[in-house]
Amino acid sequence: MQSTSQQSGRRGAVWNALWSAFGLDLLTGMIVFAFSNSYLVQVLHAPPSYPAFALGVWGVVKLLASPVGGWAADHMRGSFAASLAIALNAVGILVMLLIETGAGYIAGMAPLAAGTTLAWLLVFRALGEHTDESGRAEASARMTIIASAGLAVGLAIAAYVSEQAERHAGFWVALGVTAAMALPLVRASVGLQAPEHVRREASGGWRTIVSGRAEAVVGLVTLVHFIAFAGIVVVLGPFALEELGLRLSQALVLGLPAGVAAAIALWLAGQRSKHGQRLWEVGVLYLLGAGAMVVAAGLTQAWPFAIAMILLGISVGGSSPLLAALRIDVSLTDSRPGAVLGRLSFADGVGAALGPFFAGFAIQFAGIRMGMMAVGIAFALTGVLALAYARSVRL
């Protein structure tokens, strides 16, 4: 039995990881998504293509940094790796602040992306180290909620700051958030290591047989998951506005029940999920999302579309924390958890990049409704993958 002080220390480490997630998504919302448009175009008067270049650098560096970050998370002391992540974030923001050009902003994206990637890997490592199998999905659900709140706060801060006369205020806020995030991330990362049963088994062939197959399955599910989720962003807006003839305000109102359903499903999935059954659970949720997208693709009226989006919200909300828990689960079957998380992070980056491309290709050559169908097929493929391996890979 763990002592009360040990349990308290583990809870403290989990909360430090969650607050780090809040800060990371706050930075992402403010600097990457919001300022990459308003600051570059409206303040620096850079060409309209520069925000796309900035996001391109962000995405490419995240992909390249994922395996390297996984190595760092395994081979560096946790506190040193966390300090390195914070330093990279600060360097990226300072480059943007001090080099007041579009090229400087794009250059600053590189260290910011690398630092954020390493920090996220440490957050996942900390949740895996300090939660047990039964509590991992609940911690992942809390992380999703808190990180989403951070993203919303970052967007709100950027919207407010963009209206002020002091054009550098947003970067000073970002540096303050980075500094405030340093101590929680370091505390969450102290003493990270593979669990004892993994260290005992690492010298044999156990990893190759069990962990390798499980990682491949979760990697495939992660890849297709992010293809589907990124595709949603591309197709839903054009479908609602063009095919259904809705105004933006009408589309947002119709989407509110789906948002509520997603939040409820997210929390319930975190509370009810059981280790060993997560692939079954996530597979069913993906198939629900597939059905919602395929049905919605054939609709011509707004209210049936809103009902289909509620089902999609349940799928999106419920599957998100389960996939995060699966990534942590499979990383802890290996003697190098950070390396596994790095490879899975690479898979989610590739999926996020390919999703809009595939959906856009379908829209361009076959229309918006076929784009909806393409996303639905991606959801169905993810569900089938998860269910097909659920019996042989117990996660």
Coordinates of C-alpha atoms in Angstrom, one line a residue:
M1 CA 0.0 0.0 0.0
Q2 CA 1.2 3.5 -0.8
S3 CA 1.6 5.9 2.1
T4 CA -0.5 9.0 2.3
S5 CA 2.5 11.2 1.5
Q6 CA 3.2 9.1 -1.6
Q7 CA -0.4 9.4 -2.8
S8 CA -0.4 13.1 -2.1
G9 CA 2.9 13.5 -4.0
R10 CA 1.4 11.6 -7.0
R11 CA -1.7 13.8 -7.0
G12 CA 0.4 16.9 -6.8
A13 CA 2.5 15.7 -9.8
V14 CA -0.7 15.0 -11.8
W15 CA -2.1 18.5 -11.1
N16 CA 1.3 20.1 -12.0
A17 CA 1.1 18.2 -15.3
L18 CA -2.5 19.4 -15.9
W19 CA -1.6 23.0 -15.3
S20 CA 1.3 22.6 -17.6
A21 CA -1.1 21.4 -20.3
F22 CA -3.2 24.5 -19.6
G23 CA -0.2 26.8 -20.2
L24 CA 0.9 24.9 -23.3
D25 CA -2.4 25.2 -25.1
L26 CA -2.8 28.8 -23.9
L27 CA 0.5 29.6 -25.7
T28 CA -0.6 27.6 -28.7
G29 CA -3.9 29.4 -29.0
M30 CA -2.4 32.9 -28.5
I31 CA 0.9 32.7 -30.4
V32 CA 0.4 30.0 -33.0
F33 CA -3.2 30.3 -34.0
A34 CA -4.2 33.9 -33.3
F35 CA -1.1 36.0 -33.6
S36 CA 0.1 34.1 -36.7
N37 CA -2.7 35.9 -38.5
S38 CA -3.4 39.2 -36.7
Y39 CA 0.2 40.2 -35.8
L40 CA 1.8 39.1 -39.1
V41 CA -0.8 40.7 -41.4
Q42 CA -2.2 43.6 -39.4
V43 CA 0.9 44.8 -37.4
L44 CA 3.9 43.7 -39.5
H45 CA 2.0 44.1 -42.8
A46 CA 3.5 40.8 -44.0
P47 CA 2.3 39.1 -47.1
P48 CA -1.0 37.1 -46.6
S49 CA 0.9 33.9 -47.2
Y50 CA 3.1 34.3 -44.1
P51 CA 0.6 32.9 -41.6
A52 CA 0.5 29.7 -43.6
F53 CA 4.3 29.6 -43.7
A54 CA 4.4 30.1 -39.9
L55 CA 1.9 27.2 -39.4
G56 CA 3.9 25.1 -41.8
V57 CA 7.1 25.6 -39.9
W58 CA 5.2 24.8 -36.7
G59 CA 3.9 21.5 -38.1
V60 CA 7.1 20.4 -39.7
V61 CA 9.2 21.1 -36.5
K62 CA 6.7 19.3 -34.3
L63 CA 7.0 16.2 -36.5
L64 CA 10.8 16.3 -36.5
A65 CA 11.0 17.1 -32.8
S66 CA 8.7 14.3 -31.7
P67 CA 11.2 11.4 -31.9
V68 CA 14.0 13.6 -30.6
G69 CA 11.8 14.8 -27.7
G70 CA 11.0 11.2 -26.9
W71 CA 14.7 10.4 -26.7
A72 CA 15.2 13.4 -24.4
A73 CA 12.3 12.4 -22.2
D74 CA 14.0 9.0 -21.6
H75 CA 17.6 9.9 -21.3
M76 CA 17.6 13.3 -19.6
R77 CA 16.7 14.0 -16.0
G78 CA 13.1 15.0 -15.9
S79 CA 13.8 18.4 -14.4
F80 CA 16.5 19.1 -17.0
A81 CA 14.2 18.1 -19.9
A82 CA 11.5 20.3 -18.5
S83 CA 13.9 23.2 -18.2
L84 CA 15.0 22.7 -21.8
A85 CA 11.4 22.7 -23.0
I86 CA 10.7 26.0 -21.1
A87 CA 13.9 27.5 -22.5
L88 CA 13.0 26.6 -26.0
N89 CA 9.6 28.2 -25.6
A90 CA 11.1 31.4 -24.2
V91 CA 13.7 31.6 -27.0
G92 CA 10.9 31.2 -29.7
I93 CA 8.9 34.0 -28.2
L94 CA 11.9 36.2 -27.7
V95 CA 12.9 35.8 -31.3
M96 CA 9.4 36.9 -32.4
L97 CA 9.5 39.8 -30.0
L98 CA 13.0 41.1 -30.8
I99 CA 13.1 40.5 -34.6
E100 CA 10.1 42.5 -35.6
T101 CA 9.7 41.0 -39.1
G102 CA 7.6 38.3 -40.7
A103 CA 10.7 36.2 -41.2
G104 CA 11.6 36.6 -37.5
Y105 CA 8.1 35.5 -36.4
I106 CA 8.4 32.4 -38.7
A107 CA 11.9 31.6 -37.3
G108 CA 10.6 31.9 -33.8
M109 CA 8.0 29.2 -34.5
A110 CA 10.8 26.6 -34.7
P111 CA 12.1 26.6 -31.1
L112 CA 8.6 27.2 -29.8
A113 CA 7.3 24.1 -31.6
A114 CA 10.3 22.1 -30.4
G115 CA 9.8 23.2 -26.8
T116 CA 6.1 22.7 -26.8
T117 CA 6.5 19.2 -28.3
L118 CA 9.0 18.2 -25.6
A119 CA 6.8 19.7 -22.9
W120 CA 3.8 17.7 -24.1
L121 CA 5.8 14.5 -24.0
L122 CA 6.7 15.2 -20.5
V123 CA 3.1 15.9 -19.5
F124 CA 2.1 12.5 -21.0
R125 CA 5.1 10.8 -19.2
A126 CA 4.0 12.4 -15.9
L127 CA 0.4 11.3 -16.2
G128 CA 1.6 7.7 -16.9
E129 CA 4.1 7.7 -14.0
H130 CA 1.7 9.2 -11.4
T131 CA -1.6 7.5 -12.3
D132 CA -2.7 3.9 -12.2
E133 CA -4.5 2.0 -14.9
S134 CA -8.0 2.8 -13.6
G135 CA -7.3 6.5 -13.2
R136 CA -5.5 7.1 -16.5
A137 CA -8.6 7.9 -18.6
E138 CA -10.0 10.2 -15.9
A139 CA -6.7 12.1 -15.8
S140 CA -6.7 12.3 -19.7
A141 CA -10.2 13.7 -19.6
R142 CA -9.2 16.3 -17.2
M143 CA -6.2 17.2 -19.3
T144 CA -8.4 17.5 -22.4
I145 CA -10.8 19.9 -20.6
I146 CA -8.1 22.0 -19.0
A147 CA -6.0 22.2 -22.2
S148 CA -9.2 23.2 -24.1
A149 CA -9.8 25.9 -21.6
G150 CA -6.2 27.1 -22.0
L151 CA -6.7 27.2 -25.8
A152 CA -9.8 29.3 -25.4
V153 CA -8.1 31.7 -22.9
G154 CA -5.2 32.1 -25.3
L155 CA -7.5 33.0 -28.2
A156 CA -9.4 35.5 -26.0
I157 CA -6.1 37.2 -24.8
A158 CA -5.0 37.5 -28.4
A159 CA -8.3 39.0 -29.4
Y160 CA -8.1 41.6 -26.6
V161 CA -4.4 42.4 -27.1
S162 CA -4.8 42.9 -30.8
E163 CA -7.1 45.9 -30.1
Q164 CA -4.6 47.6 -27.9
A165 CA -2.0 50.2 -28.9
E166 CA 1.0 48.2 -27.4
R167 CA 1.6 45.7 -30.1
H168 CA 4.2 43.7 -28.1
A169 CA 1.9 43.1 -25.1
G170 CA 0.9 39.6 -26.3
F171 CA 4.5 38.4 -26.3
W172 CA 5.1 39.7 -22.8
V173 CA 2.0 37.9 -21.7
A174 CA 3.3 34.7 -23.4
L175 CA 6.7 35.1 -21.6
G176 CA 4.8 35.5 -18.3
V177 CA 2.8 32.3 -19.0
T178 CA 6.0 30.5 -19.9
A179 CA 7.7 31.5 -16.7
A180 CA 4.6 30.6 -14.7
M181 CA 4.5 27.2 -16.3
A182 CA 8.2 26.4 -15.5
L183 CA 7.8 25.3 -11.9
P184 CA 4.7 23.0 -12.5
L185 CA 6.4 21.3 -15.5
V186 CA 9.6 20.7 -13.6
R187 CA 7.7 19.4 -10.6
A188 CA 5.7 17.1 -12.8
S189 CA 8.8 15.8 -14.5
V190 CA 11.0 15.1 -11.5
G191 CA 12.0 11.4 -11.3
L192 CA 10.2 10.2 -14.4
Q193 CA 11.1 6.6 -15.2
A194 CA 9.6 3.4 -16.7
P195 CA 7.6 1.4 -14.2
E196 CA 9.3 -1.4 -12.3
H197 CA 7.7 -4.3 -14.2
V198 CA 8.9 -2.8 -17.5
R199 CA 12.5 -2.4 -16.2
R200 CA 12.5 -6.0 -15.1
E201 CA 11.3 -7.3 -18.5
A202 CA 13.2 -5.0 -20.7
S203 CA 16.2 -7.3 -21.2
G204 CA 14.2 -10.1 -22.8
G205 CA 12.1 -10.4 -25.9
W206 CA 9.0 -9.4 -24.1
R207 CA 9.0 -5.9 -25.6
T208 CA 9.3 -7.1 -29.2
I209 CA 6.3 -9.4 -28.9
V210 CA 3.9 -7.4 -26.7
S211 CA 4.8 -3.8 -26.7
G212 CA 5.8 -3.6 -30.4
R213 CA 2.4 -4.9 -31.6
A214 CA 0.5 -2.8 -29.1
E215 CA 2.4 0.3 -30.2
A216 CA 1.8 -0.5 -33.9
V217 CA -1.9 -0.8 -33.3
V218 CA -2.2 2.4 -31.3
G219 CA 0.0 4.2 -33.8
L220 CA -2.3 3.3 -36.6
V221 CA -5.4 4.3 -34.7
T222 CA -3.7 7.6 -33.7
L223 CA -2.8 8.3 -37.4
V224 CA -6.3 7.7 -38.7
H225 CA -7.9 9.4 -35.7
F226 CA -6.1 12.7 -36.5
I227 CA -6.8 12.4 -40.2
A228 CA -10.5 12.1 -39.4
F229 CA -10.5 14.9 -36.7
A230 CA -8.5 17.3 -38.9
G231 CA -10.9 16.6 -41.8
I232 CA -13.8 17.6 -39.7
V233 CA -12.5 21.1 -39.4
V234 CA -12.3 21.3 -43.2
V235 CA -15.7 20.0 -44.2
L236 CA -18.2 21.0 -41.5
G237 CA -18.1 24.7 -42.1
P238 CA -18.4 24.6 -45.9
F239 CA -21.2 22.0 -45.6
A240 CA -23.3 24.0 -43.2
L241 CA -22.8 27.3 -45.0
E242 CA -22.9 26.1 -48.6
E243 CA -25.0 23.0 -48.7
L244 CA -27.5 23.9 -45.9
G245 CA -27.4 27.6 -46.6
L246 CA -26.9 28.6 -43.0
R247 CA -25.5 31.9 -41.8
L248 CA -22.4 31.6 -39.5
S249 CA -24.4 32.6 -36.4
Q250 CA -27.1 29.9 -37.2
A251 CA -24.4 27.3 -37.7
L252 CA -22.9 28.2 -34.3
V253 CA -26.2 28.0 -32.5
L254 CA -27.0 24.6 -34.1
G255 CA -23.6 23.4 -33.0
L256 CA -24.1 24.2 -29.3
P257 CA -25.9 21.0 -28.4
A258 CA -23.1 19.0 -30.1
G259 CA -20.5 20.9 -28.0
V260 CA -22.5 20.1 -24.8
A261 CA -22.7 16.5 -25.8
A262 CA -19.0 16.3 -26.5
A263 CA -18.2 17.8 -23.0
I264 CA -20.5 15.3 -21.3
A265 CA -19.1 12.3 -23.3
L266 CA -15.6 13.4 -22.6
W267 CA -16.2 13.4 -18.8
L268 CA -18.1 10.2 -18.8
A269 CA -15.5 8.4 -20.9
G270 CA -12.8 9.5 -18.4
Q271 CA -14.9 8.3 -15.5
R272 CA -16.2 5.0 -16.9
S273 CA -13.3 3.7 -19.1
K274 CA -11.6 0.5 -17.9
H275 CA -8.0 -0.6 -18.7
G276 CA -8.1 -3.6 -21.0
Q277 CA -11.3 -2.4 -22.7
R278 CA -10.3 1.0 -24.1
L279 CA -9.8 -0.3 -27.7
W280 CA -13.3 -1.7 -27.6
E281 CA -14.7 1.6 -26.2
V282 CA -12.9 3.9 -28.6
G283 CA -13.8 1.6 -31.6
V284 CA -17.5 1.9 -30.9
L285 CA -17.3 5.7 -30.5
Y286 CA -15.5 6.0 -33.9
L287 CA -18.1 3.9 -35.6
L288 CA -20.8 6.2 -34.1
G289 CA -18.9 9.2 -35.5
A290 CA -18.7 7.5 -38.9
G291 CA -22.4 7.0 -39.0
A292 CA -23.1 10.6 -38.0
M293 CA -20.9 11.9 -40.8
V294 CA -22.2 9.6 -43.5
V295 CA -25.9 10.4 -42.5
A296 CA -25.2 14.1 -42.3
A297 CA -23.7 14.0 -45.8
G298 CA -27.1 13.2 -47.3
L299 CA -29.1 15.8 -45.3
T300 CA -30.7 18.9 -46.7
Q301 CA -32.3 20.4 -43.6
A302 CA -30.7 22.1 -40.6
W303 CA -32.3 20.3 -37.6
P304 CA -31.5 16.7 -38.7
F305 CA -28.0 18.0 -39.3
A306 CA -27.9 19.3 -35.7
I307 CA -29.0 15.9 -34.4
A308 CA -26.3 14.2 -36.4
M309 CA -23.8 16.6 -35.0
I310 CA -24.8 15.7 -31.4
L311 CA -23.8 12.1 -32.3
L312 CA -20.6 13.3 -33.8
G313 CA -19.9 15.4 -30.6
I314 CA -20.4 12.2 -28.5
S315 CA -17.9 10.5 -30.7
V316 CA -15.3 13.3 -30.7
G317 CA -15.7 14.0 -27.0
G318 CA -15.6 10.4 -25.8
S319 CA -12.8 9.2 -27.9
S320 CA -10.3 12.0 -27.2
P321 CA -9.4 11.1 -23.6
L322 CA -9.6 7.4 -24.4
L323 CA -6.9 7.8 -27.1
A324 CA -4.7 9.8 -24.8
A325 CA -5.1 7.1 -22.2
L326 CA -4.2 4.4 -24.8
R327 CA -1.1 6.3 -25.7
I328 CA 0.0 6.4 -22.1
D329 CA -1.0 2.8 -21.6
V330 CA 1.1 1.5 -24.5
S331 CA 4.1 3.7 -23.6
L332 CA 4.3 2.1 -20.2
T333 CA 4.7 -1.4 -21.7
D334 CA 8.1 -0.3 -23.0
S335 CA 11.4 0.4 -21.2
R336 CA 11.6 3.7 -23.1
P337 CA 8.2 5.3 -22.6
G338 CA 9.3 8.7 -24.0
A339 CA 10.4 7.1 -27.3
V340 CA 7.1 5.4 -27.7
L341 CA 5.2 8.7 -26.9
G342 CA 7.5 10.5 -29.4
R343 CA 6.6 8.1 -32.2
L344 CA 2.9 8.3 -31.4
S345 CA 3.2 12.1 -31.4
F346 CA 4.8 11.8 -34.9
A347 CA 1.8 9.7 -36.0
D348 CA -0.7 12.3 -34.7
G349 CA 1.2 15.1 -36.5
V350 CA 1.2 13.2 -39.8
G351 CA -2.5 12.5 -39.4
A352 CA -3.3 16.2 -38.6
A353 CA -1.4 17.2 -41.7
L354 CA -2.9 14.6 -44.0
G355 CA -6.5 15.1 -42.9
P356 CA -7.2 18.5 -44.4
F357 CA -5.4 17.4 -47.6
F358 CA -7.5 14.3 -48.1
A359 CA -10.8 16.1 -47.2
G360 CA -9.8 19.1 -49.5
F361 CA -9.0 16.7 -52.3
A362 CA -12.4 15.0 -52.0
I363 CA -14.2 18.4 -51.9
Q364 CA -12.3 19.7 -54.9
F365 CA -13.0 16.8 -57.1
A366 CA -16.3 15.4 -55.8
G367 CA -18.0 18.1 -53.8
I368 CA -18.6 19.0 -50.2
R369 CA -20.9 16.0 -49.6
M370 CA -18.2 13.6 -50.7
G371 CA -15.8 15.4 -48.4
M372 CA -18.2 14.6 -45.5
M373 CA -18.3 11.0 -46.7
A374 CA -14.5 10.9 -46.8
V375 CA -14.2 12.0 -43.2
G376 CA -16.9 9.4 -42.2
I377 CA -14.9 6.7 -44.0
A378 CA -11.8 7.7 -42.0
F379 CA -13.8 7.5 -38.8
A380 CA -15.1 4.0 -39.8
L381 CA -11.6 2.8 -40.6
T382 CA -10.4 4.0 -37.2
G383 CA -13.2 2.1 -35.5
V384 CA -12.6 -1.1 -37.5
L385 CA -8.9 -1.0 -36.7
A386 CA -9.6 -0.5 -33.0
L387 CA -12.2 -3.3 -32.8
A388 CA -10.1 -5.7 -34.9
Y389 CA -7.2 -5.6 -32.5
A390 CA -9.2 -5.2 -29.3
R391 CA -9.2 -8.9 -28.6
S392 CA -5.5 -9.5 -29.2
V393 CA -4.1 -6.3 -27.7
R394 CA -5.4 -5.7 -24.2
L395 CA -5.3 -2.0 -23.6

